[in-house]
Each structure stands twice: as C-alpha cells, then as structure tokens.
C-alpha cells in the first residue's frame, strides 16, 4: 500500500522535536484511527531514527521488553527484548497502546524510563544496561472508554511529561487527509461522507451509538468512491452495516441518518 505523507494539522511534530531535544519522553493520547501511529512513523523518519515498536496487549509479557533465555546446543543465551535493544542502540522506541498491558509488565518500564535511563538485567547476568544518549521513547494510549484499556499507573504516566492529544480533525482537514489517499476529484461526496462520520462520532461520544468511525473509515469511503461505488452504497458499506452487530434498532438509527444525508 502507498504510504501517504503525514499531514501535521495540529503541529505535533514541532512539539515532538522539542521533547526529543530536551530528552523528555512523549505520550500521544487519542481515539483509534486519529493518526497516532502515522505521526510517530513520520517523526522517526524525519529524525532518521530507527524505530522499534511494541504493540501492547493483555498478552504482552515482561520477556517481550527485557528478553528470554534460550537454550541452543546446550548453551544458555539471552535474547534481549526490544526495550533493552533500543536502549543499547539509542533508537526510537514506540510503545503502542501502552495502557492495554498488565500492571506487572509496566513495572519494568518504570525502571528503564527513570531519569537514570538504565535497567538491570536480573533475568540474565545482572548487567546494568545504560541507554545511549539519543534514546527516545514515545507511547500512545487510547482513551479509557476504549475496551480493554486501563488507567496508566501515575508513576508511569509521570515519565512521559510531554503529552499530545490527537482528536479527529476538523472536517476541512479530514477532507485534505482523505484526498491524499484517493485519486478522483470528488470533494462534495467526500465532504458528505466526512460529515456522516462526524455525526456518528458525536452520537457515539454521548453514548447514543456503540461505535465511532475513524479516519480509516473516511479514507475507505473515499477509496470506494474511486472504484465507482455510489456515495449512498459506500456509506452503507463503510459506515452503516457495522452497526448491525448491535441489533436492528442500532442499525436502523444509522440507516435513517444515511438516508437523510444521501437519499433513498
Ligand atoms: N494527519 C494525517 N495525515 C495523513 N494520513 C493520516 C493522518 N491521520 C491519519 N491518517 C491515516 O489514517 C489512518 C489511521 O491512522 P493511524 O493508524 O496512524 O491511527 P492510530 O491513531 O494509530 O489508530 P489506532 O489507535 O487504531 O492504532 C492511516 O491510514 C493513516 O495513514
Ligand atoms: Mg496506531
């Protein structure tokens, strides 16, 4: 897939620059599909930094961060995890959805992200690994309403003193972003799809609907228009049908909104 260039509409890159220069770790907070991962990739690219990523989930273990003992031909060795590796390399470490991990996993991060920026490999030799000077860490968290997310322990939160909030962009900017991914000139239909997405986002925000569409959906809507799907049909496919999983009443609510915006 082509990687469209990142549109830094809320000036996050200059803030990340300053955090990087000051050696302050950064946290990006925002709902799904608002461009958090794309922002981090863009920033790493601009810095020419190698990016090591860990995508946290309930299944993430300490060993993913620190490493695991392996036995090959009777010799025990230690395969270092991404946290240790990135500290040694001085690369950029991206901790994605850090608030979906278990608390015990996060405990080991406290140690490394402390001002001393070092970690003791008590799992292997006990060696103390010091991070290279240019080591930089960016984490993302999804808002707490997101299923499976937990509150980040305050002492870990305090290790990311630069916080960037990334929300859904204003409609004009979302149009500009979507247009990076489509080839046809279709502004008025694209605008209508973005408007629909925002109507659904607002309804989800006040818990009138169970699901809030992201930029992925507005981009998908644009791509279907490119493939000559009619705006109404694309709206039903991308925005409408998903609500059927919460039953007919939910589905009907959204169908009515789509019909009012796109006709019968
Ligand atoms: N400012 C932007 N400029 C260009 N493309 C963008 C921008 N924001 C979002 N996108 C595009 O929208 C899609 C979703 O973005 P991305 O994956 O970065 O979001 P995310 O916040 O990391 O989502 P999640 O929370 O689900 O991981 C991607 O295709 C991305 O390229
Ligand atoms: Mg992401």
Coordinates of C-alpha atoms and ligand atoms in Angstrom, one line a residue:
X1 CA 0.0 0.0 0.0
X2 CA 1.2 3.5 -0.7
X3 CA 2.1 5.5 2.4
X4 CA 0.6 8.9 2.0
X5 CA 2.6 11.8 3.6
X6 CA 1.6 12.8 7.1
X7 CA -0.4 16.0 7.5
X8 CA 0.7 17.6 10.7
X9 CA -2.5 19.5 11.2
X10 CA -2.2 20.2 14.9
X11 CA 1.5 20.9 14.9
X12 CA 2.6 17.8 16.8
X13 CA 5.9 17.3 15.1
X14 CA 7.5 20.6 16.4
X15 CA 6.4 19.6 19.9
X16 CA 8.0 16.1 19.5
X17 CA 11.1 17.9 18.2
X18 CA 11.4 19.9 21.4
X19 CA 10.7 16.8 23.6
X20 CA 13.4 14.9 21.7
X21 CA 15.9 17.7 22.1
X22 CA 15.2 18.1 25.8
X23 CA 15.3 14.3 26.3
X24 CA 11.7 14.3 27.6
X25 CA 9.6 11.3 26.6
X26 CA 6.3 11.8 24.9
X27 CA 2.8 10.4 25.2
X28 CA 0.2 10.7 22.5
X29 CA -3.4 10.3 23.6
X30 CA -6.4 9.9 21.3
X31 CA -9.1 7.7 20.0
X32 CA -8.5 4.9 17.4
X33 CA -7.5 5.9 13.9
X34 CA -6.7 9.6 14.6
X35 CA -3.1 9.2 13.2
X36 CA -1.1 8.4 16.3
X37 CA 1.0 5.7 14.7
X38 CA 1.4 7.7 11.5
X39 CA 2.7 10.6 13.5
X40 CA 5.3 8.5 15.3
X41 CA 6.5 7.0 12.0
X42 CA 6.7 10.4 10.4
X43 CA 8.7 11.7 13.3
X44 CA 11.1 8.8 13.3
X45 CA 11.6 9.3 9.5
X46 CA 12.3 12.9 9.9
X47 CA 14.9 12.2 12.6
X48 CA 16.4 9.4 10.6
X49 CA 16.0 7.2 13.6
X50 CA 15.5 3.5 13.7
X51 CA 12.0 2.8 15.1
X52 CA 11.5 -0.2 17.4
X53 CA 7.8 -0.9 18.1
X54 CA 6.0 -2.8 20.8
X55 CA 2.2 -3.2 20.4
X56 CA 0.9 -3.8 23.9
X57 CA -1.9 -6.2 24.8
X58 CA -3.0 -8.3 27.7
X59 CA -0.7 -11.0 26.3
X60 CA 2.4 -8.8 26.4
X61 CA 4.9 -10.2 28.9
X62 CA 7.9 -8.8 30.6
X63 CA 10.0 -11.0 28.4
X64 CA 9.0 -9.1 25.3
X65 CA 10.6 -6.0 26.8
X66 CA 13.5 -7.5 28.6
X67 CA 14.3 -10.7 26.8
X68 CA 14.2 -14.5 27.2
X69 CA 16.7 -17.2 28.0
X70 CA 17.2 -19.6 25.1
X71 CA 19.0 -22.9 25.0
X72 CA 20.9 -23.8 21.9
X73 CA 23.1 -26.9 21.7
X74 CA 23.4 -27.0 25.5
X75 CA 24.4 -23.3 25.8
X76 CA 22.2 -20.9 27.5
X77 CA 22.0 -17.4 26.0
X78 CA 19.8 -14.4 26.4
X79 CA 17.7 -13.0 23.6
X80 CA 17.3 -9.3 24.5
X81 CA 13.9 -7.8 24.3
X82 CA 13.0 -4.6 22.4
X83 CA 13.3 -2.3 25.4
X84 CA 16.9 -3.4 26.1
X85 CA 17.8 -3.5 22.5
X86 CA 16.5 0.0 21.8
X87 CA 18.4 1.4 24.9
X88 CA 21.6 -0.1 23.6
X89 CA 21.1 1.1 20.1
X90 CA 19.8 4.5 21.1
X91 CA 16.9 4.0 18.7
X92 CA 13.4 5.4 19.0
X93 CA 11.1 3.1 21.0
X94 CA 7.4 3.2 20.2
X95 CA 5.2 1.8 22.9
X96 CA 1.8 1.4 21.3
X97 CA -1.3 1.3 23.3
X98 CA 0.7 1.0 26.5
X99 CA -2.5 1.1 28.6
X100 CA -3.6 -2.3 27.4
X101 CA -0.8 -4.1 29.2
X102 CA -0.9 -5.8 32.6
X103 CA 0.5 -3.8 35.5
X104 CA 3.4 -6.1 36.2
X105 CA 4.7 -5.7 32.7
X106 CA 4.6 -1.9 33.1
X107 CA 6.6 -2.1 36.3
X108 CA 9.7 -2.9 34.4
X109 CA 9.2 0.1 32.3
X110 CA 9.3 2.4 35.3
X111 CA 12.9 1.3 35.9
X112 CA 14.1 2.0 32.4
X113 CA 12.3 5.3 31.9
X114 CA 13.5 6.7 35.2
X115 CA 15.9 9.7 35.0
X116 CA 18.9 7.3 35.1
X117 CA 17.7 5.6 32.0
X118 CA 19.1 2.2 32.9
X119 CA 17.9 -1.3 33.5
X120 CA 19.4 -4.2 35.4
X121 CA 19.2 -7.5 33.6
X122 CA 18.3 -9.5 36.6
X123 CA 16.9 -12.2 34.3
X124 CA 20.4 -13.0 32.9
X125 CA 23.8 -11.7 34.0
X126 CA 22.6 -8.8 36.2
X127 CA 24.3 -6.4 33.8
X128 CA 23.2 -2.9 34.1
X129 CA 22.3 -1.5 30.7
X130 CA 22.6 2.2 30.2
X131 CA 20.6 3.8 27.4
X132 CA 22.5 5.7 24.8
X133 CA 22.1 9.5 24.9
X134 CA 19.8 9.7 21.9
X135 CA 17.4 7.0 23.2
X136 CA 13.9 8.3 22.8
X137 CA 10.5 6.9 23.8
X138 CA 7.1 7.7 22.5
X139 CA 4.0 5.9 23.9
X140 CA 0.4 6.0 22.8
X141 CA -2.7 5.4 24.8
X142 CA -6.3 5.1 23.7
X143 CA -8.9 6.9 25.9
X144 CA -10.3 4.9 28.8
X145 CA -13.6 4.3 27.1
X146 CA -11.8 2.1 24.6
X147 CA -12.5 -1.6 25.5
X148 CA -9.6 -3.4 27.2
X149 CA -7.8 -0.2 28.3
X150 CA -6.8 0.5 31.8
X151 CA -5.7 3.6 33.6
X152 CA -1.9 4.0 33.4
X153 CA -0.2 3.9 36.8
X154 CA 0.5 7.5 37.8
X155 CA 4.3 6.9 38.3
X156 CA 4.5 5.6 34.7
X157 CA 2.4 8.5 33.4
X158 CA 4.8 10.9 35.0
X159 CA 7.6 9.5 33.0
X160 CA 6.0 10.9 29.8
X161 CA 5.8 14.6 30.7
X162 CA 5.1 15.8 27.1
X163 CA 1.6 14.9 26.2
X164 CA 0.0 15.4 22.9
X165 CA -3.7 15.0 22.4
X166 CA -4.8 13.9 18.9
X167 CA -8.5 14.1 18.2
X168 CA -10.5 13.7 15.0
X169 CA -9.5 16.6 12.8
X170 CA -11.9 19.4 11.7
X171 CA -13.9 18.5 8.6
X172 CA -11.8 20.6 6.1
X173 CA -8.6 19.0 7.4
X174 CA -10.1 15.5 7.3
X175 CA -11.0 16.2 3.7
X176 CA -7.4 17.2 2.9
X177 CA -6.2 14.0 4.6
X178 CA -8.6 11.7 2.8
X179 CA -7.7 13.3 -0.5
X180 CA -4.1 12.1 0.0
X181 CA -5.4 8.5 -0.5
X182 CA -7.8 9.0 -3.4
X183 CA -7.3 10.0 -7.0
X184 CA -10.7 11.2 -8.2
X185 CA -11.8 14.7 -7.7
X186 CA -14.9 14.1 -5.6
X187 CA -14.9 16.8 -3.0
X188 CA -18.7 17.2 -2.4
X189 CA -19.3 13.5 -1.9
X190 CA -16.2 13.1 0.3
X191 CA -17.4 16.0 2.4
X192 CA -20.7 14.3 2.8
X193 CA -19.0 11.1 4.0
X194 CA -16.9 13.0 6.5
X195 CA -20.0 14.8 7.7
X196 CA -21.7 11.5 8.2
X197 CA -18.6 10.2 10.1
X198 CA -18.7 13.2 12.4
X199 CA -22.4 12.8 13.0
X200 CA -21.8 9.2 14.1
X201 CA -18.8 10.2 16.2
X202 CA -20.8 12.8 18.0
X203 CA -23.6 10.3 18.7
X204 CA -21.1 7.8 20.0
X205 CA -19.5 10.4 22.2
X206 CA -22.8 10.8 24.0
X207 CA -23.4 7.1 24.0
X208 CA -26.3 7.1 21.6
X209 CA -24.3 4.7 19.4
X210 CA -21.9 1.9 20.1
X211 CA -19.3 2.7 17.6
X212 CA -17.3 5.7 16.4
X213 CA -15.9 5.6 12.9
X214 CA -12.2 6.7 12.5
X215 CA -10.1 8.2 9.7
X216 CA -9.7 4.7 8.4
X217 CA -13.4 4.6 7.5
X218 CA -13.5 8.0 5.8
X219 CA -10.4 7.0 3.8
X220 CA -12.1 3.7 2.9
X221 CA -15.3 5.6 1.9
X222 CA -13.1 7.7 -0.5
X223 CA -11.4 4.7 -1.9
X224 CA -14.8 3.1 -2.7
X225 CA -15.9 6.2 -4.5
X226 CA -12.8 6.0 -6.5
X227 CA -13.9 2.5 -7.5
X228 CA -17.2 3.9 -8.8
X229 CA -19.3 2.7 -5.9
X230 CA -22.2 5.2 -5.4
X231 CA -21.9 7.5 -2.4
X232 CA -25.0 6.1 -0.8
X233 CA -23.8 2.5 -1.2
X234 CA -20.3 3.3 0.0
X235 CA -21.9 5.0 3.1
X236 CA -24.0 1.9 3.8
X237 CA -21.0 -0.5 3.4
X238 CA -18.4 1.5 5.3
X239 CA -20.5 3.4 7.9
X240 CA -23.9 1.7 8.2
X241 CA -23.6 -2.1 8.1
X242 CA -21.2 -2.3 11.1
X243 CA -24.0 -1.3 13.4
X244 CA -26.0 -4.4 12.6
X245 CA -23.8 -6.3 15.2
X246 CA -25.6 -4.3 18.0
X247 CA -29.0 -5.3 16.7
X248 CA -31.7 -3.9 14.5
X249 CA -32.6 -0.8 16.5
X250 CA -29.0 0.5 16.4
X251 CA -28.7 -0.4 12.7
X252 CA -32.0 1.4 11.9
X253 CA -30.9 4.6 13.7
X254 CA -27.8 4.8 11.4
X255 CA -29.7 3.8 8.3
X256 CA -32.1 6.7 8.9
X257 CA -29.2 9.1 9.2
X258 CA -27.6 7.8 6.0
X259 CA -30.9 8.1 4.1
X260 CA -31.4 11.6 5.3
X261 CA -28.0 12.6 4.1
X262 CA -27.7 10.5 0.9
X263 CA -31.3 10.0 -0.2
X264 CA -33.1 6.7 -0.9
Ligands
LIG1 N1 -2.6 13.6 9.6 C1 -2.6 12.5 8.8 N2 -2.0 12.6 7.6 C2 -2.1 11.5 6.7 N3 -2.7 10.4 7.0 C3 -3.3 10.3 8.2 C4 -3.3 11.3 9.1 N4 -4.0 10.9 10.2 C5 -4.4 9.7 10.0 N5 -4.0 9.3 8.7 C6 -4.3 8.0 8.1 O1 -5.4 7.4 8.8 C7 -5.3 6.0 9.1 C8 -5.3 5.8 10.5 O2 -4.1 6.4 11.1 P1 -3.2 5.6 12.2 O3 -3.1 4.2 12.0 O4 -2.0 6.4 12.3 O5 -4.1 5.9 13.5 P2 -3.9 5.5 15.1 O6 -4.3 6.7 15.9 O7 -2.6 4.9 15.3 O8 -5.0 4.3 15.2 P3 -5.1 3.2 16.3 O9 -5.4 3.9 17.6 O10 -6.3 2.3 15.8 O11 -3.8 2.5 16.3 C9 -3.9 5.6 8.4 O12 -4.2 5.2 7.1 C10 -3.2 7.0 8.3 O13 -2.2 7.0 7.4
LIG2 MG1 -2.0 3.0 16.0

